[in-house]
Amino acid sequence: MKIIDKLFGHYNDESVIEYTLVNDSGMSVSCLNYGCTITKILVPDRNGKIENVVLGFENFGDYLDLSPYFGSVVGRVAGRIKHAEFELDGEVYRLTANEVPNHLHGGKKGFNSVIWKTECIEAENAVGLKFFYHSPNGEEGYPGNLDTTIIYLLNNQNELSITYEARTDQKTIVNLTNHSYFNLSGDLKRDCSEHILQLESERFLELGLDKIPTGKMIDSSNTPFDFKHGHLLKSGMKSSHPQNVLAGNGYDHPLLFTKKGENTVVLSEKESGRTLLVTTDQPCVVLYTGNHLEGPYSISGVRARNHLGVCLETQGLPDAINQPNFPSIVLNPKEVYSATTKYRFFSNTIGV
Ligand code: G6D
């Protein structure tokens, strides 16, 4: 196991470093100190061919100019906050309305677009990175000085674990996730329409036209949102269900796990034989099928097109601070915000 680092660019007079975590089982994970951004994940397919399974760019300029949060941590609060404001103890806080009139993914200067202090971790059976960022009181309109530590660890079971911790000196709100776009075909050979998703979820959040939850939780049985027995993502891309159409012909929805505690999400692709097992302690996963990726640019040499990647953003419910019936995302002084999500990759070797 080893960690390789290289200069990737410069941002506000600071060096942007790409760190590559390499294990002994054929997997590597590359990420930046900018936004804790995962730029590449290399894993074998059924024939042992090592290929990249996430959307990312090969130069830093594209991350600044083009990235729709490819691989980045998202915060202070992932998702949208309606009208870019919320109330805490009778005080109204105004956030940056970076998606007018709403706030999206932590604002203009969200956690995805700052340089994190980074330390390498070399443990007995894992290599990793420890990222730290101090978000000052009032940053993007959020109250409280928030100190956040995120640890990426890669082990020899082809598993990348991400743990998040945050502490505040004043009541605030926190909801962190990672916004990687997965594509198990390998080097973006195919889009994710033939990917199969399976998770234990019986309800999803209805979105309004602004893609903010209305507060209504919809029974997913017998709809394209029912993944209990696993089905192709393309069922939502070709569907006339009003919520799939509203999302831009696909999914952009929080899927609520049925049980509390630890849950799993399984994403697989028959042709490559790759499977991704996501394990999380979060109450929902926002399933986003890259419905707006199309544009005059390329992603690691592949022309950008819709559905080229799928996000599995494990997190608290979006806009929870404005929805009294959603689990709280409020963090008080002396409390610790804590979240863990693990991504384990499998490949069906020949004859297995
Ligand atoms: C679009 O609505 C989607 C979001 O869910 C996603 O996170 C973003 O693109 C990158 O705004």
mmCIF file with all atom_site columns, C-alpha atoms in Angstrom, residues 70-220:
data_model
loop_
_atom_site.group_PDB
_atom_site.id
_atom_site.type_symbol
_atom_site.label_atom_id
_atom_site.label_alt_id
_atom_site.label_comp_id
_atom_site.label_asym_id
_atom_site.label_entity_id
_atom_site.label_seq_id
_atom_site.pdbx_PDB_ins_code
_atom_site.Cartn_x
_atom_site.Cartn_y
_atom_site.Cartn_z
_atom_site.occupancy
_atom_site.B_iso_or_equiv
_atom_site.pdbx_formal_charge
_atom_site.auth_seq_id
_atom_site.auth_comp_id
_atom_site.auth_asym_id
_atom_site.auth_atom_id
_atom_site.pdbx_PDB_model_num
ATOM 1   C CA . PHE A 1 70  ? -17.645 15.756 -9.619  1.00 0.00 ? 70  PHE A CA 1
ATOM 2   C CA . GLY A 1 71  ? -16.244 13.773 -6.684  1.00 0.00 ? 71  GLY A CA 1
ATOM 3   C CA . SER A 1 72  ? -16.407 16.640 -4.204  1.00 0.00 ? 72  SER A CA 1
ATOM 4   C CA . VAL A 1 73  ? -17.454 16.842 -0.608  1.00 0.00 ? 73  VAL A CA 1
ATOM 5   C CA . VAL A 1 74  ? -20.596 18.979 -0.359  1.00 0.00 ? 74  VAL A CA 1
ATOM 6   C CA . GLY A 1 75  ? -21.362 21.261 2.621   1.00 0.00 ? 75  GLY A CA 1
ATOM 7   C CA . ARG A 1 76  ? -21.953 22.917 5.030   1.00 0.00 ? 76  ARG A CA 1
ATOM 8   C CA . VAL A 1 77  ? -25.353 21.625 3.918   1.00 0.00 ? 77  VAL A CA 1
ATOM 9   C CA . ALA A 1 78  ? -25.853 19.306 0.957   1.00 0.00 ? 78  ALA A CA 1
ATOM 10  C CA . GLY A 1 79  ? -28.942 19.809 -1.173  1.00 0.00 ? 79  GLY A CA 1
ATOM 11  C CA . ARG A 1 80  ? -31.134 22.835 -1.581  1.00 0.00 ? 80  ARG A CA 1
ATOM 12  C CA . ILE A 1 81  ? -32.372 25.211 1.136   1.00 0.00 ? 81  ILE A CA 1
ATOM 13  C CA . LYS A 1 82  ? -35.571 26.972 0.097   1.00 0.00 ? 82  LYS A CA 1
ATOM 14  C CA . HIS A 1 83  ? -35.335 30.713 -0.415  1.00 0.00 ? 83  HIS A CA 1
ATOM 15  C CA . ALA A 1 84  ? -31.735 30.500 0.890   1.00 0.00 ? 84  ALA A CA 1
ATOM 16  C CA . GLU A 1 85  ? -32.879 31.093 4.458   1.00 0.00 ? 85  GLU A CA 1
ATOM 17  C CA . PHE A 1 86  ? -33.733 29.321 7.661   1.00 0.00 ? 86  PHE A CA 1
ATOM 18  C CA . GLU A 1 87  ? -34.669 30.173 11.221  1.00 0.00 ? 87  GLU A CA 1
ATOM 19  C CA . LEU A 1 88  ? -32.895 29.032 14.377  1.00 0.00 ? 88  LEU A CA 1
ATOM 20  C CA . ASP A 1 89  ? -34.142 30.088 17.833  1.00 0.00 ? 89  ASP A CA 1
ATOM 21  C CA . GLY A 1 90  ? -36.137 32.948 16.362  1.00 0.00 ? 90  GLY A CA 1
ATOM 22  C CA . GLU A 1 91  ? -33.254 34.339 14.274  1.00 0.00 ? 91  GLU A CA 1
ATOM 23  C CA . VAL A 1 92  ? -33.454 34.214 10.468  1.00 0.00 ? 92  VAL A CA 1
ATOM 24  C CA . TYR A 1 93  ? -30.212 33.427 8.637   1.00 0.00 ? 93  TYR A CA 1
ATOM 25  C CA . ARG A 1 94  ? -29.781 34.446 4.997   1.00 0.00 ? 94  ARG A CA 1
ATOM 26  C CA . LEU A 1 95  ? -27.533 32.170 2.933   1.00 0.00 ? 95  LEU A CA 1
ATOM 27  C CA . THR A 1 96  ? -25.940 32.774 -0.467  1.00 0.00 ? 96  THR A CA 1
ATOM 28  C CA . ALA A 1 97  ? -28.642 32.262 -3.086  1.00 0.00 ? 97  ALA A CA 1
ATOM 29  C CA . ASN A 1 98  ? -26.317 30.577 -5.594  1.00 0.00 ? 98  ASN A CA 1
ATOM 30  C CA . GLU A 1 99  ? -29.284 28.955 -7.340  1.00 0.00 ? 99  GLU A CA 1
ATOM 31  C CA . VAL A 1 100 ? -31.646 31.955 -7.137  1.00 0.00 ? 100 VAL A CA 1
ATOM 32  C CA . PRO A 1 101 ? -33.838 32.128 -5.141  1.00 0.00 ? 101 PRO A CA 1
ATOM 33  C CA . ASN A 1 102 ? -32.476 29.055 -3.333  1.00 0.00 ? 102 ASN A CA 1
ATOM 34  C CA . HIS A 1 103 ? -29.218 27.895 -1.766  1.00 0.00 ? 103 HIS A CA 1
ATOM 35  C CA . LEU A 1 104 ? -27.526 24.805 -3.263  1.00 0.00 ? 104 LEU A CA 1
ATOM 36  C CA . HIS A 1 105 ? -24.757 22.598 -1.863  1.00 0.00 ? 105 HIS A CA 1
ATOM 37  C CA . GLY A 1 106 ? -23.262 25.043 0.619   1.00 0.00 ? 106 GLY A CA 1
ATOM 38  C CA . GLY A 1 107 ? -23.304 28.093 -1.631  1.00 0.00 ? 107 GLY A CA 1
ATOM 39  C CA . LYS A 1 108 ? -20.893 29.824 -3.957  1.00 0.00 ? 108 LYS A CA 1
ATOM 40  C CA . LYS A 1 109 ? -17.956 29.022 -1.720  1.00 0.00 ? 109 LYS A CA 1
ATOM 41  C CA . GLY A 1 110 ? -19.119 25.622 -0.512  1.00 0.00 ? 110 GLY A CA 1
ATOM 42  C CA . PHE A 1 111 ? -16.907 22.896 0.947   1.00 0.00 ? 111 PHE A CA 1
ATOM 43  C CA . ASN A 1 112 ? -16.377 21.594 -2.600  1.00 0.00 ? 112 ASN A CA 1
ATOM 44  C CA . SER A 1 113 ? -14.443 24.735 -3.564  1.00 0.00 ? 113 SER A CA 1
ATOM 45  C CA . VAL A 1 114 ? -12.062 25.358 -0.693  1.00 0.00 ? 114 VAL A CA 1
ATOM 46  C CA . ILE A 1 115 ? -8.576  24.030 0.028   1.00 0.00 ? 115 ILE A CA 1
ATOM 47  C CA . TRP A 1 116 ? -8.540  21.539 2.896   1.00 0.00 ? 116 TRP A CA 1
ATOM 48  C CA . LYS A 1 117 ? -5.502  21.075 5.149   1.00 0.00 ? 117 LYS A CA 1
ATOM 49  C CA . THR A 1 118 ? -4.429  17.539 4.278   1.00 0.00 ? 118 THR A CA 1
ATOM 50  C CA . GLU A 1 119 ? -2.381  14.915 6.098   1.00 0.00 ? 119 GLU A CA 1
ATOM 51  C CA . CYS A 1 120 ? -1.455  11.438 4.855   1.00 0.00 ? 120 CYS A CA 1
ATOM 52  C CA . ILE A 1 121 ? -2.421  8.377  6.909   1.00 0.00 ? 121 ILE A CA 1
ATOM 53  C CA . GLU A 1 122 ? -0.391  5.152  6.642   1.00 0.00 ? 122 GLU A CA 1
ATOM 54  C CA . ALA A 1 123 ? -1.908  2.497  8.903   1.00 0.00 ? 123 ALA A CA 1
ATOM 55  C CA . GLU A 1 124 ? -1.228  -1.252 9.083   1.00 0.00 ? 124 GLU A CA 1
ATOM 56  C CA . ASN A 1 125 ? -3.867  -2.313 6.526   1.00 0.00 ? 125 ASN A CA 1
ATOM 57  C CA . ALA A 1 126 ? -5.039  0.980  5.135   1.00 0.00 ? 126 ALA A CA 1
ATOM 58  C CA . VAL A 1 127 ? -3.779  4.190  3.581   1.00 0.00 ? 127 VAL A CA 1
ATOM 59  C CA . GLY A 1 128 ? -5.699  7.421  3.650   1.00 0.00 ? 128 GLY A CA 1
ATOM 60  C CA . LEU A 1 129 ? -6.007  11.144 3.996   1.00 0.00 ? 129 LEU A CA 1
ATOM 61  C CA . LYS A 1 130 ? -7.215  13.382 6.805   1.00 0.00 ? 130 LYS A CA 1
ATOM 62  C CA . PHE A 1 131 ? -8.780  16.629 5.581   1.00 0.00 ? 131 PHE A CA 1
ATOM 63  C CA . PHE A 1 132 ? -9.483  19.612 7.850   1.00 0.00 ? 132 PHE A CA 1
ATOM 64  C CA . TYR A 1 133 ? -11.313 22.862 7.156   1.00 0.00 ? 133 TYR A CA 1
ATOM 65  C CA . HIS A 1 134 ? -12.247 25.740 9.468   1.00 0.00 ? 134 HIS A CA 1
ATOM 66  C CA . SER A 1 135 ? -15.402 27.459 8.204   1.00 0.00 ? 135 SER A CA 1
ATOM 67  C CA . PRO A 1 136 ? -15.627 30.861 9.915   1.00 0.00 ? 136 PRO A CA 1
ATOM 68  C CA . ASN A 1 137 ? -18.825 32.210 11.490  1.00 0.00 ? 137 ASN A CA 1
ATOM 69  C CA . GLY A 1 138 ? -20.987 33.733 8.768   1.00 0.00 ? 138 GLY A CA 1
ATOM 70  C CA . GLU A 1 139 ? -19.351 31.912 5.835   1.00 0.00 ? 139 GLU A CA 1
ATOM 71  C CA . GLU A 1 140 ? -22.023 31.741 3.083   1.00 0.00 ? 140 GLU A CA 1
ATOM 72  C CA . GLY A 1 141 ? -24.407 33.040 5.771   1.00 0.00 ? 141 GLY A CA 1
ATOM 73  C CA . TYR A 1 142 ? -24.142 30.075 8.157   1.00 0.00 ? 142 TYR A CA 1
ATOM 74  C CA . PRO A 1 143 ? -23.869 30.771 11.906  1.00 0.00 ? 143 PRO A CA 1
ATOM 75  C CA . GLY A 1 144 ? -21.015 29.454 14.021  1.00 0.00 ? 144 GLY A CA 1
ATOM 76  C CA . ASN A 1 145 ? -17.351 28.642 13.540  1.00 0.00 ? 145 ASN A CA 1
ATOM 77  C CA . LEU A 1 146 ? -17.430 25.092 12.178  1.00 0.00 ? 146 LEU A CA 1
ATOM 78  C CA . ASP A 1 147 ? -14.390 22.799 12.281  1.00 0.00 ? 147 ASP A CA 1
ATOM 79  C CA . THR A 1 148 ? -14.761 19.800 9.988   1.00 0.00 ? 148 THR A CA 1
ATOM 80  C CA . THR A 1 149 ? -12.539 16.734 9.696   1.00 0.00 ? 149 THR A CA 1
ATOM 81  C CA . ILE A 1 150 ? -13.032 14.196 6.914   1.00 0.00 ? 150 ILE A CA 1
ATOM 82  C CA . ILE A 1 151 ? -11.048 10.965 6.683   1.00 0.00 ? 151 ILE A CA 1
ATOM 83  C CA . TYR A 1 152 ? -10.720 8.851  3.524   1.00 0.00 ? 152 TYR A CA 1
ATOM 84  C CA . LEU A 1 153 ? -9.330  5.367  4.149   1.00 0.00 ? 153 LEU A CA 1
ATOM 85  C CA . LEU A 1 154 ? -8.596  2.699  1.521   1.00 0.00 ? 154 LEU A CA 1
ATOM 86  C CA . ASN A 1 155 ? -8.071  -0.888 2.719   1.00 0.00 ? 155 ASN A CA 1
ATOM 87  C CA . ASN A 1 156 ? -7.083  -4.113 0.936   1.00 0.00 ? 156 ASN A CA 1
ATOM 88  C CA . GLN A 1 157 ? -10.711 -5.264 0.631   1.00 0.00 ? 157 GLN A CA 1
ATOM 89  C CA . ASN A 1 158 ? -11.189 -2.623 -2.126  1.00 0.00 ? 158 ASN A CA 1
ATOM 90  C CA . GLU A 1 159 ? -13.176 -0.485 0.271   1.00 0.00 ? 159 GLU A CA 1
ATOM 91  C CA . LEU A 1 160 ? -12.977 3.297  0.566   1.00 0.00 ? 160 LEU A CA 1
ATOM 92  C CA . SER A 1 161 ? -14.464 4.582  3.809   1.00 0.00 ? 161 SER A CA 1
ATOM 93  C CA . ILE A 1 162 ? -15.353 8.232  4.345   1.00 0.00 ? 162 ILE A CA 1
ATOM 94  C CA . THR A 1 163 ? -15.954 9.523  7.862   1.00 0.00 ? 163 THR A CA 1
ATOM 95  C CA . TYR A 1 164 ? -17.132 13.061 8.574   1.00 0.00 ? 164 TYR A CA 1
ATOM 96  C CA . GLU A 1 165 ? -16.918 14.926 11.903  1.00 0.00 ? 165 GLU A CA 1
ATOM 97  C CA . ALA A 1 166 ? -17.812 18.534 12.651  1.00 0.00 ? 166 ALA A CA 1
ATOM 98  C CA . ARG A 1 167 ? -17.908 20.725 15.750  1.00 0.00 ? 167 ARG A CA 1
ATOM 99  C CA . THR A 1 168 ? -19.343 24.214 16.235  1.00 0.00 ? 168 THR A CA 1
ATOM 100 C CA . ASP A 1 169 ? -19.146 27.012 18.816  1.00 0.00 ? 169 ASP A CA 1
ATOM 101 C CA . GLN A 1 170 ? -22.689 28.226 18.012  1.00 0.00 ? 170 GLN A CA 1
ATOM 102 C CA . LYS A 1 171 ? -25.903 26.412 17.051  1.00 0.00 ? 171 LYS A CA 1
ATOM 103 C CA . THR A 1 172 ? -25.807 25.791 13.294  1.00 0.00 ? 172 THR A CA 1
ATOM 104 C CA . ILE A 1 173 ? -26.821 23.275 10.619  1.00 0.00 ? 173 ILE A CA 1
ATOM 105 C CA . VAL A 1 174 ? -24.681 20.596 8.969   1.00 0.00 ? 174 VAL A CA 1
ATOM 106 C CA . ASN A 1 175 ? -25.371 17.897 6.351   1.00 0.00 ? 175 ASN A CA 1
ATOM 107 C CA . LEU A 1 176 ? -22.305 16.557 4.506   1.00 0.00 ? 176 LEU A CA 1
ATOM 108 C CA . THR A 1 177 ? -21.955 14.111 1.637   1.00 0.00 ? 177 THR A CA 1
ATOM 109 C CA . ASN A 1 178 ? -19.685 13.126 -1.247  1.00 0.00 ? 178 ASN A CA 1
ATOM 110 C CA . HIS A 1 179 ? -20.898 13.925 -4.738  1.00 0.00 ? 179 HIS A CA 1
ATOM 111 C CA . SER A 1 180 ? -19.030 11.323 -6.824  1.00 0.00 ? 180 SER A CA 1
ATOM 112 C CA . TYR A 1 181 ? -20.663 10.262 -10.090 1.00 0.00 ? 181 TYR A CA 1
ATOM 113 C CA . PHE A 1 182 ? -20.158 6.516  -10.545 1.00 0.00 ? 182 PHE A CA 1
ATOM 114 C CA . ASN A 1 183 ? -19.981 4.695  -13.894 1.00 0.00 ? 183 ASN A CA 1
ATOM 115 C CA . LEU A 1 184 ? -19.097 1.001  -13.498 1.00 0.00 ? 184 LEU A CA 1
ATOM 116 C CA . SER A 1 185 ? -18.624 0.348  -17.240 1.00 0.00 ? 185 SER A CA 1
ATOM 117 C CA . GLY A 1 186 ? -14.991 1.453  -16.913 1.00 0.00 ? 186 GLY A CA 1
ATOM 118 C CA . ASP A 1 187 ? -13.428 4.568  -18.482 1.00 0.00 ? 187 ASP A CA 1
ATOM 119 C CA . LEU A 1 188 ? -16.955 5.832  -19.324 1.00 0.00 ? 188 LEU A CA 1
ATOM 120 C CA . LYS A 1 189 ? -17.409 3.219  -22.109 1.00 0.00 ? 189 LYS A CA 1
ATOM 121 C CA . ARG A 1 190 ? -21.201 3.242  -21.568 1.00 0.00 ? 190 ARG A CA 1
ATOM 122 C CA . ASP A 1 191 ? -23.657 5.433  -19.661 1.00 0.00 ? 191 ASP A CA 1
ATOM 123 C CA . CYS A 1 192 ? -25.369 4.289  -16.445 1.00 0.00 ? 192 CYS A CA 1
ATOM 124 C CA . SER A 1 193 ? -28.776 3.442  -17.937 1.00 0.00 ? 193 SER A CA 1
ATOM 125 C CA . GLU A 1 194 ? -28.003 -0.297 -17.743 1.00 0.00 ? 194 GLU A CA 1
ATOM 126 C CA . HIS A 1 195 ? -26.768 -0.017 -14.168 1.00 0.00 ? 195 HIS A CA 1
ATOM 127 C CA . ILE A 1 196 ? -28.890 -1.954 -11.670 1.00 0.00 ? 196 ILE A CA 1
ATOM 128 C CA . LEU A 1 197 ? -29.685 -0.367 -8.311  1.00 0.00 ? 197 LEU A CA 1
ATOM 129 C CA . GLN A 1 198 ? -30.940 -2.170 -5.225  1.00 0.00 ? 198 GLN A CA 1
ATOM 130 C CA . LEU A 1 199 ? -31.760 -0.724 -1.782  1.00 0.00 ? 199 LEU A CA 1
ATOM 131 C CA . GLU A 1 200 ? -34.319 -1.190 0.978   1.00 0.00 ? 200 GLU A CA 1
ATOM 132 C CA . SER A 1 201 ? -36.424 1.935  0.549   1.00 0.00 ? 201 SER A CA 1
ATOM 133 C CA . GLU A 1 202 ? -40.232 2.155  0.537   1.00 0.00 ? 202 GLU A CA 1
ATOM 134 C CA . ARG A 1 203 ? -40.603 5.945  0.262   1.00 0.00 ? 203 ARG A CA 1
ATOM 135 C CA . PHE A 1 204 ? -39.045 8.857  -1.572  1.00 0.00 ? 204 PHE A CA 1
ATOM 136 C CA . LEU A 1 205 ? -39.404 12.607 -1.217  1.00 0.00 ? 205 LEU A CA 1
ATOM 137 C CA . GLU A 1 206 ? -41.635 14.383 -3.705  1.00 0.00 ? 206 GLU A CA 1
ATOM 138 C CA . LEU A 1 207 ? -39.892 17.337 -5.337  1.00 0.00 ? 207 LEU A CA 1
ATOM 139 C CA . GLY A 1 208 ? -41.479 20.632 -6.331  1.00 0.00 ? 208 GLY A CA 1
ATOM 140 C CA . LEU A 1 209 ? -40.667 22.364 -9.612  1.00 0.00 ? 209 LEU A CA 1
ATOM 141 C CA . ASP A 1 210 ? -37.672 23.962 -7.849  1.00 0.00 ? 210 ASP A CA 1
ATOM 142 C CA . LYS A 1 211 ? -36.419 20.423 -7.025  1.00 0.00 ? 211 LYS A CA 1
ATOM 143 C CA . ILE A 1 212 ? -36.879 21.111 -3.328  1.00 0.00 ? 212 ILE A CA 1
ATOM 144 C CA . PRO A 1 213 ? -38.794 18.521 -1.288  1.00 0.00 ? 213 PRO A CA 1
ATOM 145 C CA . THR A 1 214 ? -42.447 19.471 -0.822  1.00 0.00 ? 214 THR A CA 1
ATOM 146 C CA . GLY A 1 215 ? -42.409 17.604 2.490   1.00 0.00 ? 215 GLY A CA 1
ATOM 147 C CA . LYS A 1 216 ? -44.529 14.766 1.087   1.00 0.00 ? 216 LYS A CA 1
ATOM 148 C CA . MET A 1 217 ? -43.128 11.243 1.390   1.00 0.00 ? 217 MET A CA 1
ATOM 149 C CA . ILE A 1 218 ? -44.380 9.047  -1.463  1.00 0.00 ? 218 ILE A CA 1
ATOM 150 C CA . ASP A 1 219 ? -44.840 5.250  -1.347  1.00 0.00 ? 219 ASP A CA 1
ATOM 151 C CA . SER A 1 220 ? -42.457 3.937  -4.008  1.00 0.00 ? 220 SER A CA 1
#
